[in-house]
């Protein structure tokens, strides 16, 4: 009677566990595709200004954040970084910085073009708007994105080093 609530360690087959994890991964992708399709349908039907996308946004962002957090705290992210650094010429830290700079530049160019097309009266004013808005966007988004992606990288490194 004492051992009624005591858990015994079950012996599991690694092959079965790998297949089960593969199924869960595929199921996650199916859910993401369904949420994305639902969000695109709602955007088409109701427009971008309506507040109909809260659930899809919560599922897409929440699922990604949960996966990221679990991967970091289990040390999986840092193990992947170490495997990548062993096999690649360019370390992941450098790729993180370069990817962040590229993302900030893409956002800045998009915002600069949007500003020049939407608000400029002539071509010279359009060039001025493009340059000014792009520069300001880089100054705003680059530090924010570097803190975000660099912070994730450093957090994964710290927790991964602590686990190993």
mmCIF file of N, CA and C in Angstrom, residues 13-151:
data_model
loop_
_atom_site.group_PDB
_atom_site.id
_atom_site.type_symbol
_atom_site.label_atom_id
_atom_site.label_comp_id
_atom_site.label_asym_id
_atom_site.label_seq_id
_atom_site.Cartn_x
_atom_site.Cartn_y
_atom_site.Cartn_z
ATOM 1 N N UNK A 13 11.694 2.552 -25.179
ATOM 2 C CA UNK A 13 12.500 2.320 -26.363
ATOM 3 C C UNK A 13 12.835 3.667 -26.995
ATOM 4 N N UNK A 14 14.109 3.892 -27.285
ATOM 5 C CA UNK A 14 14.543 5.169 -27.861
ATOM 6 C C UNK A 14 13.927 5.405 -29.235
ATOM 7 N N UNK A 15 13.753 4.363 -30.002
ATOM 8 C CA UNK A 15 13.154 4.491 -31.322
ATOM 9 C C UNK A 15 11.715 4.982 -31.217
ATOM 10 N N UNK A 16 10.977 4.435 -30.257
ATOM 11 C CA UNK A 16 9.588 4.849 -30.057
ATOM 12 C C UNK A 16 9.534 6.312 -29.617
ATOM 13 N N UNK A 17 10.425 6.702 -28.731
ATOM 14 C CA UNK A 17 10.475 8.093 -28.279
ATOM 15 C C UNK A 17 10.794 9.038 -29.434
ATOM 16 N N UNK A 18 11.735 8.655 -30.303
ATOM 17 C CA UNK A 18 12.077 9.499 -31.445
ATOM 18 C C UNK A 18 10.913 9.636 -32.416
ATOM 19 N N UNK A 19 10.187 8.544 -32.661
ATOM 20 C CA UNK A 19 9.020 8.607 -33.543
ATOM 21 C C UNK A 19 7.941 9.467 -32.911
ATOM 22 N N UNK A 20 7.725 9.321 -31.616
ATOM 23 C CA UNK A 20 6.724 10.124 -30.914
ATOM 24 C C UNK A 20 7.083 11.611 -30.979
ATOM 25 N N UNK A 21 8.358 11.942 -30.789
ATOM 26 C CA UNK A 21 8.790 13.339 -30.880
ATOM 27 C C UNK A 21 8.625 13.878 -32.298
ATOM 28 N N UNK A 22 8.879 13.037 -33.289
ATOM 29 C CA UNK A 22 8.679 13.455 -34.678
ATOM 30 C C UNK A 22 7.209 13.762 -34.946
ATOM 31 N N UNK A 23 6.319 12.941 -34.410
ATOM 32 C CA UNK A 23 4.877 13.176 -34.578
ATOM 33 C C UNK A 23 4.475 14.483 -33.902
ATOM 34 N N UNK A 24 4.976 14.742 -32.701
ATOM 35 C CA UNK A 24 4.658 15.987 -32.013
ATOM 36 C C UNK A 24 5.165 17.199 -32.795
ATOM 37 N N UNK A 25 6.345 17.066 -33.377
ATOM 38 C CA UNK A 25 6.896 18.155 -34.180
ATOM 39 C C UNK A 25 6.024 18.423 -35.398
ATOM 40 N N UNK A 26 5.616 17.364 -36.081
ATOM 41 C CA UNK A 26 4.740 17.525 -37.242
ATOM 42 C C UNK A 26 3.398 18.131 -36.836
ATOM 43 N N UNK A 27 2.875 17.712 -35.683
ATOM 44 C CA UNK A 27 1.605 18.245 -35.195
ATOM 45 C C UNK A 27 1.733 19.749 -34.908
ATOM 46 N N UNK A 28 2.856 20.155 -34.355
ATOM 47 C CA UNK A 28 3.095 21.570 -34.080
ATOM 48 C C UNK A 28 3.109 22.372 -35.376
ATOM 49 N N UNK A 29 3.769 21.834 -36.399
ATOM 50 C CA UNK A 29 3.807 22.517 -37.687
ATOM 51 C C UNK A 29 2.409 22.623 -38.305
ATOM 52 N N UNK A 30 1.609 21.575 -38.182
ATOM 53 C CA UNK A 30 0.240 21.614 -38.704
ATOM 54 C C UNK A 30 -0.564 22.699 -37.993
ATOM 55 N N UNK A 31 -0.415 22.794 -36.684
ATOM 56 C CA UNK A 31 -1.129 23.822 -35.919
ATOM 57 C C UNK A 31 -0.673 25.211 -36.347
ATOM 58 N N UNK A 32 0.626 25.401 -36.563
ATOM 59 C CA UNK A 32 1.129 26.702 -37.027
ATOM 60 C C UNK A 32 0.577 27.063 -38.399
ATOM 61 N N UNK A 33 0.510 26.100 -39.306
ATOM 62 C CA UNK A 33 -0.020 26.362 -40.647
ATOM 63 C C UNK A 33 -1.507 26.711 -40.571
ATOM 64 N N UNK A 34 -2.255 26.010 -39.747
ATOM 65 C CA UNK A 34 -3.678 26.308 -39.593
ATOM 66 C C UNK A 34 -3.873 27.709 -39.013
ATOM 67 N N UNK A 35 -3.082 28.077 -38.001
ATOM 68 C CA UNK A 35 -3.183 29.426 -37.415
ATOM 69 C C UNK A 35 -2.820 30.495 -38.438
ATOM 70 N N UNK A 36 -1.777 30.254 -39.208
ATOM 71 C CA UNK A 36 -1.368 31.217 -40.222
ATOM 72 C C UNK A 36 -2.443 31.353 -41.293
ATOM 73 N N UNK A 37 -3.020 30.241 -41.733
ATOM 74 C CA UNK A 37 -4.092 30.291 -42.728
ATOM 75 C C UNK A 37 -5.310 31.026 -42.171
ATOM 76 N N UNK A 38 -5.633 30.775 -40.923
ATOM 77 C CA UNK A 38 -6.753 31.470 -40.283
ATOM 78 C C UNK A 38 -6.494 32.968 -40.189
ATOM 79 N N UNK A 39 -5.267 33.340 -39.827
ATOM 80 C CA UNK A 39 -4.917 34.760 -39.730
ATOM 81 C C UNK A 39 -4.986 35.431 -41.092
ATOM 82 N N UNK A 40 -4.467 34.778 -42.128
ATOM 83 C CA UNK A 40 -4.528 35.352 -43.473
ATOM 84 C C UNK A 40 -5.960 35.480 -43.967
ATOM 85 N N UNK A 41 -6.800 34.474 -43.669
ATOM 86 C CA UNK A 41 -8.214 34.554 -44.048
ATOM 87 C C UNK A 41 -8.908 35.707 -43.339
ATOM 88 N N UNK A 42 -8.654 35.853 -42.048
ATOM 89 C CA UNK A 42 -9.271 36.956 -41.300
ATOM 90 C C UNK A 42 -8.771 38.308 -41.787
ATOM 91 N N UNK A 43 -7.476 38.400 -42.134
ATOM 92 C CA UNK A 43 -6.962 39.649 -42.697
ATOM 93 C C UNK A 43 -7.654 39.975 -44.010
ATOM 94 N N UNK A 44 -7.875 38.968 -44.838
ATOM 95 C CA UNK A 44 -8.536 39.182 -46.122
ATOM 96 C C UNK A 44 -9.998 39.569 -45.916
ATOM 97 N N UNK A 45 -10.679 38.886 -45.002
ATOM 98 C CA UNK A 45 -12.122 39.102 -44.819
ATOM 99 C C UNK A 45 -12.425 40.375 -44.032
ATOM 100 N N UNK A 46 -11.700 40.629 -42.943
ATOM 101 C CA UNK A 46 -12.025 41.741 -42.057
ATOM 102 C C UNK A 46 -11.093 42.937 -42.206
ATOM 103 N N UNK A 47 -9.948 42.755 -42.826
ATOM 104 C CA UNK A 47 -9.000 43.859 -42.973
ATOM 105 C C UNK A 47 -7.999 43.881 -41.835
ATOM 106 N N UNK A 48 -6.970 44.700 -42.033
ATOM 107 C CA UNK A 48 -5.880 44.748 -41.061
ATOM 108 C C UNK A 48 -6.246 45.505 -39.794
ATOM 109 N N UNK A 49 -7.224 46.371 -39.844
ATOM 110 C CA UNK A 49 -7.551 47.199 -38.692
ATOM 111 C C UNK A 49 -8.427 46.538 -37.655
ATOM 112 N N UNK A 50 -9.005 45.396 -37.986
ATOM 113 C CA UNK A 50 -9.914 44.767 -37.032
ATOM 114 C C UNK A 50 -9.140 44.008 -35.979
ATOM 115 N N UNK A 51 -9.761 43.803 -34.850
ATOM 116 C CA UNK A 51 -9.122 43.095 -33.742
ATOM 117 C C UNK A 51 -9.459 41.625 -33.727
ATOM 118 N N UNK A 52 -9.489 40.998 -34.867
ATOM 119 C CA UNK A 52 -9.897 39.601 -34.967
ATOM 120 C C UNK A 52 -8.744 38.606 -34.861
ATOM 121 N N UNK A 53 -7.516 39.073 -34.750
ATOM 122 C CA UNK A 53 -6.371 38.182 -34.842
ATOM 123 C C UNK A 53 -5.687 37.887 -33.508
ATOM 124 N N UNK A 54 -6.317 38.197 -32.411
ATOM 125 C CA UNK A 54 -5.676 38.030 -31.113
ATOM 126 C C UNK A 54 -5.340 36.573 -30.808
ATOM 127 N N UNK A 55 -6.255 35.668 -31.073
ATOM 128 C CA UNK A 55 -6.026 34.260 -30.764
ATOM 129 C C UNK A 55 -4.895 33.684 -31.619
ATOM 130 N N UNK A 56 -4.918 33.966 -32.921
ATOM 131 C CA UNK A 56 -3.863 33.469 -33.799
ATOM 132 C C UNK A 56 -2.509 34.045 -33.402
ATOM 133 N N UNK A 57 -2.482 35.326 -33.079
ATOM 134 C CA UNK A 57 -1.238 35.960 -32.644
ATOM 135 C C UNK A 57 -0.732 35.316 -31.358
ATOM 136 N N UNK A 58 -1.634 35.065 -30.415
ATOM 137 C CA UNK A 58 -1.238 34.443 -29.147
ATOM 138 C C UNK A 58 -0.698 33.034 -29.375
ATOM 139 N N UNK A 59 -1.322 32.272 -30.263
ATOM 140 C CA UNK A 59 -0.867 30.907 -30.520
ATOM 141 C C UNK A 59 0.484 30.915 -31.223
ATOM 142 N N UNK A 60 0.640 31.746 -32.245
ATOM 143 C CA UNK A 60 1.892 31.784 -32.995
ATOM 144 C C UNK A 60 3.047 32.283 -32.142
ATOM 145 N N UNK A 61 2.856 33.395 -31.471
ATOM 146 C CA UNK A 61 3.931 33.980 -30.664
ATOM 147 C C UNK A 61 4.141 33.182 -29.385
ATOM 148 N N UNK A 62 3.065 32.807 -28.731
ATOM 149 C CA UNK A 62 3.176 32.053 -27.480
ATOM 150 C C UNK A 62 3.839 30.702 -27.671
ATOM 151 N N UNK A 63 3.487 29.999 -28.731
ATOM 152 C CA UNK A 63 4.112 28.707 -29.000
ATOM 153 C C UNK A 63 5.599 28.847 -29.278
ATOM 154 N N UNK A 64 5.956 29.863 -30.046
ATOM 155 C CA UNK A 64 7.369 30.101 -30.332
ATOM 156 C C UNK A 64 8.158 30.480 -29.095
ATOM 157 N N UNK A 65 7.578 31.346 -28.270
ATOM 158 C CA UNK A 65 8.258 31.750 -27.041
ATOM 159 C C UNK A 65 8.396 30.588 -26.059
ATOM 160 N N UNK A 66 7.364 29.753 -25.981
ATOM 161 C CA UNK A 66 7.440 28.585 -25.104
ATOM 162 C C UNK A 66 8.550 27.643 -25.565
ATOM 163 N N UNK A 67 8.597 27.377 -26.868
ATOM 164 C CA UNK A 67 9.636 26.494 -27.408
ATOM 165 C C UNK A 67 11.024 27.070 -27.145
ATOM 166 N N UNK A 68 11.177 28.378 -27.370
ATOM 167 C CA UNK A 68 12.463 29.025 -27.142
ATOM 168 C C UNK A 68 12.874 28.940 -25.675
ATOM 169 N N UNK A 69 11.941 29.248 -24.779
ATOM 170 C CA UNK A 69 12.250 29.218 -23.347
ATOM 171 C C UNK A 69 12.619 27.810 -22.885
ATOM 172 N N UNK A 70 11.848 26.816 -23.300
ATOM 173 C CA UNK A 70 12.152 25.443 -22.902
ATOM 174 C C UNK A 70 13.487 24.985 -23.464
ATOM 175 N N UNK A 71 13.770 25.371 -24.710
ATOM 176 C CA UNK A 71 15.040 24.988 -25.326
ATOM 177 C C UNK A 71 16.211 25.625 -24.598
ATOM 178 N N UNK A 72 16.056 26.880 -24.207
ATOM 179 C CA UNK A 72 17.136 27.560 -23.490
ATOM 180 C C UNK A 72 17.345 26.932 -22.120
ATOM 181 N N UNK A 73 16.269 26.729 -21.369
ATOM 182 C CA UNK A 73 16.416 26.241 -20.006
ATOM 183 C C UNK A 73 16.788 24.760 -19.925
ATOM 184 N N UNK A 74 16.578 24.022 -20.991
ATOM 185 C CA UNK A 74 17.045 22.635 -21.029
ATOM 186 C C UNK A 74 18.451 22.527 -21.593
ATOM 187 N N UNK A 75 18.993 23.632 -22.087
ATOM 188 C CA UNK A 75 20.349 23.644 -22.610
ATOM 189 C C UNK A 75 20.469 23.183 -24.048
ATOM 190 N N UNK A 76 19.347 22.976 -24.723
ATOM 191 C CA UNK A 76 19.362 22.484 -26.095
ATOM 192 C C UNK A 76 19.928 23.541 -27.041
ATOM 193 N N UNK A 77 19.584 24.791 -26.839
ATOM 194 C CA UNK A 77 20.044 25.858 -27.733
ATOM 195 C C UNK A 77 21.561 25.953 -27.693
ATOM 196 N N UNK A 78 22.133 25.933 -26.516
ATOM 197 C CA UNK A 78 23.587 26.068 -26.421
ATOM 198 C C UNK A 78 24.292 24.839 -26.995
ATOM 199 N N UNK A 79 23.705 23.658 -26.819
ATOM 200 C CA UNK A 79 24.286 22.461 -27.427
ATOM 201 C C UNK A 79 24.267 22.567 -28.953
ATOM 202 N N UNK A 80 23.173 23.103 -29.501
ATOM 203 C CA UNK A 80 23.101 23.305 -30.950
ATOM 204 C C UNK A 80 24.125 24.337 -31.410
ATOM 205 N N UNK A 81 24.320 25.392 -30.616
ATOM 206 C CA UNK A 81 25.313 26.415 -30.964
ATOM 207 C C UNK A 81 26.710 25.798 -30.975
ATOM 208 N N UNK A 82 27.024 24.984 -29.983
ATOM 209 C CA UNK A 82 28.336 24.343 -29.937
ATOM 210 C C UNK A 82 28.541 23.395 -31.114
ATOM 211 N N UNK A 83 27.502 22.649 -31.475
ATOM 212 C CA UNK A 83 27.596 21.761 -32.643
ATOM 213 C C UNK A 83 27.791 22.574 -33.917
ATOM 214 N N UNK A 84 27.089 23.676 -34.025
ATOM 215 C CA UNK A 84 27.222 24.547 -35.201
ATOM 216 C C UNK A 84 28.630 25.133 -35.281
ATOM 217 N N UNK A 85 29.146 25.603 -34.166
ATOM 218 C CA UNK A 85 30.474 26.225 -34.162
ATOM 219 C C UNK A 85 31.585 25.224 -34.494
ATOM 220 N N UNK A 86 31.380 23.954 -34.149
ATOM 221 C CA UNK A 86 32.368 22.934 -34.495
ATOM 222 C C UNK A 86 32.405 22.661 -35.992
ATOM 223 N N UNK A 87 31.240 22.755 -36.632
ATOM 224 C CA UNK A 87 31.133 22.361 -38.034
ATOM 225 C C UNK A 87 31.170 23.535 -39.011
ATOM 226 N N UNK A 88 31.098 24.763 -38.526
ATOM 227 C CA UNK A 88 30.998 25.925 -39.409
ATOM 228 C C UNK A 88 32.219 26.820 -39.259
ATOM 229 N N UNK A 89 32.550 27.514 -40.347
ATOM 230 C CA UNK A 89 33.666 28.459 -40.288
ATOM 231 C C UNK A 89 33.279 29.719 -39.525
ATOM 232 N N UNK A 90 32.032 30.130 -39.666
ATOM 233 C CA UNK A 90 31.549 31.344 -39.015
ATOM 234 C C UNK A 90 30.835 30.971 -37.724
ATOM 235 N N UNK A 91 31.294 31.480 -36.569
ATOM 236 C CA UNK A 91 30.631 31.128 -35.306
ATOM 237 C C UNK A 91 29.224 31.729 -35.224
ATOM 238 N N UNK A 92 28.402 31.094 -34.412
ATOM 239 C CA UNK A 92 27.008 31.521 -34.272
ATOM 240 C C UNK A 92 26.907 32.931 -33.702
ATOM 241 N N UNK A 93 27.840 33.345 -32.857
ATOM 242 C CA UNK A 93 27.790 34.699 -32.304
ATOM 243 C C UNK A 93 27.913 35.733 -33.419
ATOM 244 N N UNK A 94 28.810 35.480 -34.359
ATOM 245 C CA UNK A 94 28.982 36.398 -35.482
ATOM 246 C C UNK A 94 27.752 36.379 -36.394
ATOM 247 N N UNK A 95 27.189 35.193 -36.627
ATOM 248 C CA UNK A 95 25.978 35.089 -37.443
ATOM 249 C C UNK A 95 24.799 35.796 -36.775
ATOM 250 N N UNK A 96 24.741 35.737 -35.455
ATOM 251 C CA UNK A 96 23.670 36.417 -34.734
ATOM 252 C C UNK A 96 23.765 37.929 -34.931
ATOM 253 N N UNK A 97 24.969 38.469 -34.791
ATOM 254 C CA UNK A 97 25.161 39.911 -34.968
ATOM 255 C C UNK A 97 24.875 40.320 -36.412
ATOM 256 N N UNK A 98 25.416 39.574 -37.370
ATOM 257 C CA UNK A 98 25.201 39.916 -38.778
ATOM 258 C C UNK A 98 23.736 39.781 -39.179
ATOM 259 N N UNK A 99 23.074 38.758 -38.693
ATOM 260 C CA UNK A 99 21.643 38.591 -38.971
ATOM 261 C C UNK A 99 20.813 39.705 -38.370
ATOM 262 N N UNK A 100 21.175 40.137 -37.177
ATOM 263 C CA UNK A 100 20.465 41.234 -36.528
ATOM 264 C C UNK A 100 20.658 42.541 -37.294
ATOM 265 N N UNK A 101 21.883 42.807 -37.725
ATOM 266 C CA UNK A 101 22.151 44.013 -38.516
ATOM 267 C C UNK A 101 21.378 43.955 -39.831
ATOM 268 N N UNK A 102 21.365 42.789 -40.476
ATOM 269 C CA UNK A 102 20.625 42.641 -41.732
ATOM 270 C C UNK A 102 19.135 42.863 -41.520
ATOM 271 N N UNK A 103 18.569 42.321 -40.445
ATOM 272 C CA UNK A 103 17.149 42.519 -40.154
ATOM 273 C C UNK A 103 16.843 43.987 -39.901
ATOM 274 N N UNK A 104 17.704 44.668 -39.158
ATOM 275 C CA UNK A 104 17.496 46.096 -38.901
ATOM 276 C C UNK A 104 17.569 46.887 -40.203
ATOM 277 N N UNK A 105 18.482 46.541 -41.089
ATOM 278 C CA UNK A 105 18.581 47.236 -42.376
ATOM 279 C C UNK A 105 17.361 46.977 -43.253
ATOM 280 N N UNK A 106 16.865 45.757 -43.260
ATOM 281 C CA UNK A 106 15.665 45.442 -44.038
ATOM 282 C C UNK A 106 14.472 46.230 -43.523
ATOM 283 N N UNK A 107 14.303 46.283 -42.207
ATOM 284 C CA UNK A 107 13.209 47.067 -41.624
ATOM 285 C C UNK A 107 13.372 48.538 -41.979
ATOM 286 N N UNK A 108 14.594 49.053 -41.885
ATOM 287 C CA UNK A 108 14.845 50.462 -42.178
ATOM 288 C C UNK A 108 14.565 50.786 -43.640
ATOM 289 N N UNK A 109 14.999 49.931 -44.549
ATOM 290 C CA UNK A 109 14.743 50.170 -45.974
ATOM 291 C C UNK A 109 13.253 50.116 -46.264
ATOM 292 N N UNK A 110 12.567 49.149 -45.680
ATOM 293 C CA UNK A 110 11.121 49.057 -45.876
ATOM 294 C C UNK A 110 10.423 50.325 -45.377
ATOM 295 N N UNK A 111 10.787 50.778 -44.201
ATOM 296 C CA UNK A 111 10.156 51.978 -43.653
ATOM 297 C C UNK A 111 10.537 53.223 -44.447
ATOM 298 N N UNK A 112 11.791 53.289 -44.924
ATOM 299 C CA UNK A 112 12.211 54.414 -45.742
ATOM 300 C C UNK A 112 11.469 54.481 -47.058
ATOM 301 N N UNK A 113 11.316 53.343 -47.724
ATOM 302 C CA UNK A 113 10.569 53.305 -48.987
ATOM 303 C C UNK A 113 9.113 53.651 -48.744
ATOM 304 N N UNK A 114 8.533 53.106 -47.703
ATOM 305 C CA UNK A 114 7.132 53.405 -47.385
ATOM 306 C C UNK A 114 6.945 54.893 -47.125
ATOM 307 N N UNK A 115 7.849 55.493 -46.390
ATOM 308 C CA UNK A 115 7.755 56.914 -46.089
ATOM 309 C C UNK A 115 7.933 57.760 -47.350
ATOM 310 N N UNK A 116 8.891 57.387 -48.202
ATOM 311 C CA UNK A 116 9.126 58.153 -49.422
ATOM 312 C C UNK A 116 7.950 58.051 -50.377
ATOM 313 N N UNK A 117 7.362 56.883 -50.496
ATOM 314 C CA UNK A 117 6.242 56.698 -51.418
ATOM 315 C C UNK A 117 4.967 57.341 -50.880
ATOM 316 N N UNK A 118 4.742 57.232 -49.587
ATOM 317 C CA UNK A 118 3.479 57.691 -49.011
ATOM 318 C C UNK A 118 3.435 59.190 -48.743
ATOM 319 N N UNK A 119 4.547 59.805 -48.367
ATOM 320 C CA UNK A 119 4.487 61.167 -47.856
ATOM 321 C C UNK A 119 5.248 62.195 -48.681
ATOM 322 N N UNK A 120 6.102 61.777 -49.606
ATOM 323 C CA UNK A 120 6.909 62.742 -50.360
ATOM 324 C C UNK A 120 6.105 63.319 -51.524
ATOM 325 N N UNK A 121 6.352 64.618 -51.803
ATOM 326 C CA UNK A 121 5.665 65.286 -52.907
ATOM 327 C C UNK A 121 6.466 65.202 -54.205
ATOM 328 N N UNK A 122 7.768 65.120 -54.119
ATOM 329 C CA UNK A 122 8.603 65.056 -55.315
ATOM 330 C C UNK A 122 9.721 64.060 -55.137
ATOM 331 N N UNK A 123 10.519 63.890 -56.192
ATOM 332 C CA UNK A 123 11.577 62.882 -56.118
ATOM 333 C C UNK A 123 12.696 63.290 -55.155
ATOM 334 N N UNK A 124 13.042 64.580 -55.118
ATOM 335 C CA UNK A 124 14.107 64.997 -54.199
ATOM 336 C C UNK A 124 13.638 64.883 -52.742
ATOM 337 N N UNK A 125 12.395 65.222 -52.509
ATOM 338 C CA UNK A 125 11.854 65.063 -51.158
ATOM 339 C C UNK A 125 11.735 63.576 -50.814
ATOM 340 N N UNK A 126 11.429 62.738 -51.793
ATOM 341 C CA UNK A 126 11.345 61.298 -51.570
ATOM 342 C C UNK A 126 12.688 60.703 -51.179
ATOM 343 N N UNK A 127 13.751 61.166 -51.844
ATOM 344 C CA UNK A 127 15.097 60.687 -51.498
ATOM 345 C C UNK A 127 15.454 61.130 -50.087
ATOM 346 N N UNK A 128 15.151 62.380 -49.760
ATOM 347 C CA UNK A 128 15.429 62.900 -48.423
ATOM 348 C C UNK A 128 14.650 62.112 -47.364
ATOM 349 N N UNK A 129 13.356 61.862 -47.602
ATOM 350 C CA UNK A 129 12.550 61.079 -46.659
ATOM 351 C C UNK A 129 13.110 59.667 -46.509
ATOM 352 N N UNK A 130 13.487 59.053 -47.634
ATOM 353 C CA UNK A 130 14.029 57.701 -47.581
ATOM 354 C C UNK A 130 15.296 57.653 -46.731
ATOM 355 N N UNK A 131 16.227 58.557 -46.984
ATOM 356 C CA UNK A 131 17.496 58.563 -46.261
ATOM 357 C C UNK A 131 17.267 58.848 -44.775
ATOM 358 N N UNK A 132 16.460 59.862 -44.492
ATOM 359 C CA UNK A 132 16.237 60.256 -43.103
ATOM 360 C C UNK A 132 15.510 59.167 -42.316
ATOM 361 N N UNK A 133 14.416 58.660 -42.871
ATOM 362 C CA UNK A 133 13.639 57.639 -42.157
ATOM 363 C C UNK A 133 14.445 56.349 -42.026
ATOM 364 N N UNK A 134 15.203 55.971 -43.048
ATOM 365 C CA UNK A 134 16.032 54.766 -42.965
ATOM 366 C C UNK A 134 17.097 54.914 -41.884
ATOM 367 N N UNK A 135 17.749 56.067 -41.835
ATOM 368 C CA UNK A 135 18.779 56.302 -40.825
ATOM 369 C C UNK A 135 18.197 56.246 -39.413
ATOM 370 N N UNK A 136 17.085 56.935 -39.215
ATOM 371 C CA UNK A 136 16.455 56.943 -37.888
ATOM 372 C C UNK A 136 15.974 55.536 -37.514
ATOM 373 N N UNK A 137 15.447 54.800 -38.481
ATOM 374 C CA UNK A 137 14.980 53.437 -38.204
ATOM 375 C C UNK A 137 16.131 52.531 -37.786
ATOM 376 N N UNK A 138 17.273 52.665 -38.460
ATOM 377 C CA UNK A 138 18.439 51.868 -38.066
ATOM 378 C C UNK A 138 18.863 52.244 -36.652
ATOM 379 N N UNK A 139 18.864 53.528 -36.346
ATOM 380 C CA UNK A 139 19.266 53.977 -35.004
ATOM 381 C C UNK A 139 18.306 53.471 -33.926
ATOM 382 N N UNK A 140 17.058 53.287 -34.270
ATOM 383 C CA UNK A 140 16.079 52.810 -33.292
ATOM 384 C C UNK A 140 16.092 51.287 -33.196
ATOM 385 N N UNK A 141 15.997 50.617 -34.340
ATOM 386 C CA UNK A 141 15.801 49.168 -34.330
ATOM 387 C C UNK A 141 17.067 48.365 -34.094
ATOM 388 N N UNK A 142 18.206 48.850 -34.521
ATOM 389 C CA UNK A 142 19.435 48.081 -34.351
ATOM 390 C C UNK A 142 19.768 47.812 -32.882
ATOM 391 N N UNK A 143 19.768 48.816 -32.003
ATOM 392 C CA UNK A 143 20.055 48.504 -30.592
ATOM 393 C C UNK A 143 19.003 47.596 -29.949
ATOM 394 N N UNK A 144 17.739 47.811 -30.297
ATOM 395 C CA UNK A 144 16.672 46.986 -29.720
ATOM 396 C C UNK A 144 16.835 45.536 -30.157
ATOM 397 N N UNK A 145 17.061 45.322 -31.449
ATOM 398 C CA UNK A 145 17.217 43.960 -31.950
ATOM 399 C C UNK A 145 18.496 43.307 -31.442
ATOM 400 N N UNK A 146 19.578 44.089 -31.342
ATOM 401 C CA UNK A 146 20.816 43.530 -30.792
ATOM 402 C C UNK A 146 20.638 43.115 -29.334
ATOM 403 N N UNK A 147 19.938 43.943 -28.561
ATOM 404 C CA UNK A 147 19.666 43.558 -27.162
ATOM 405 C C UNK A 147 18.802 42.306 -27.099
ATOM 406 N N UNK A 148 17.812 42.224 -27.970
ATOM 407 C CA UNK A 148 16.898 41.081 -27.948
ATOM 408 C C UNK A 148 17.617 39.792 -28.355
ATOM 409 N N UNK A 149 18.186 39.775 -29.570
ATOM 410 C CA UNK A 149 18.827 38.552 -30.055
ATOM 411 C C UNK A 149 20.130 38.259 -29.319
ATOM 412 N N UNK A 150 20.896 39.286 -29.000
ATOM 413 C CA UNK A 150 22.108 39.085 -28.217
ATOM 414 C C UNK A 150 21.791 38.626 -26.811
ATOM 415 N N UNK A 151 20.720 39.149 -26.242
ATOM 416 C CA UNK A 151 20.308 38.717 -24.907
ATOM 417 C C UNK A 151 19.890 37.258 -24.888
#
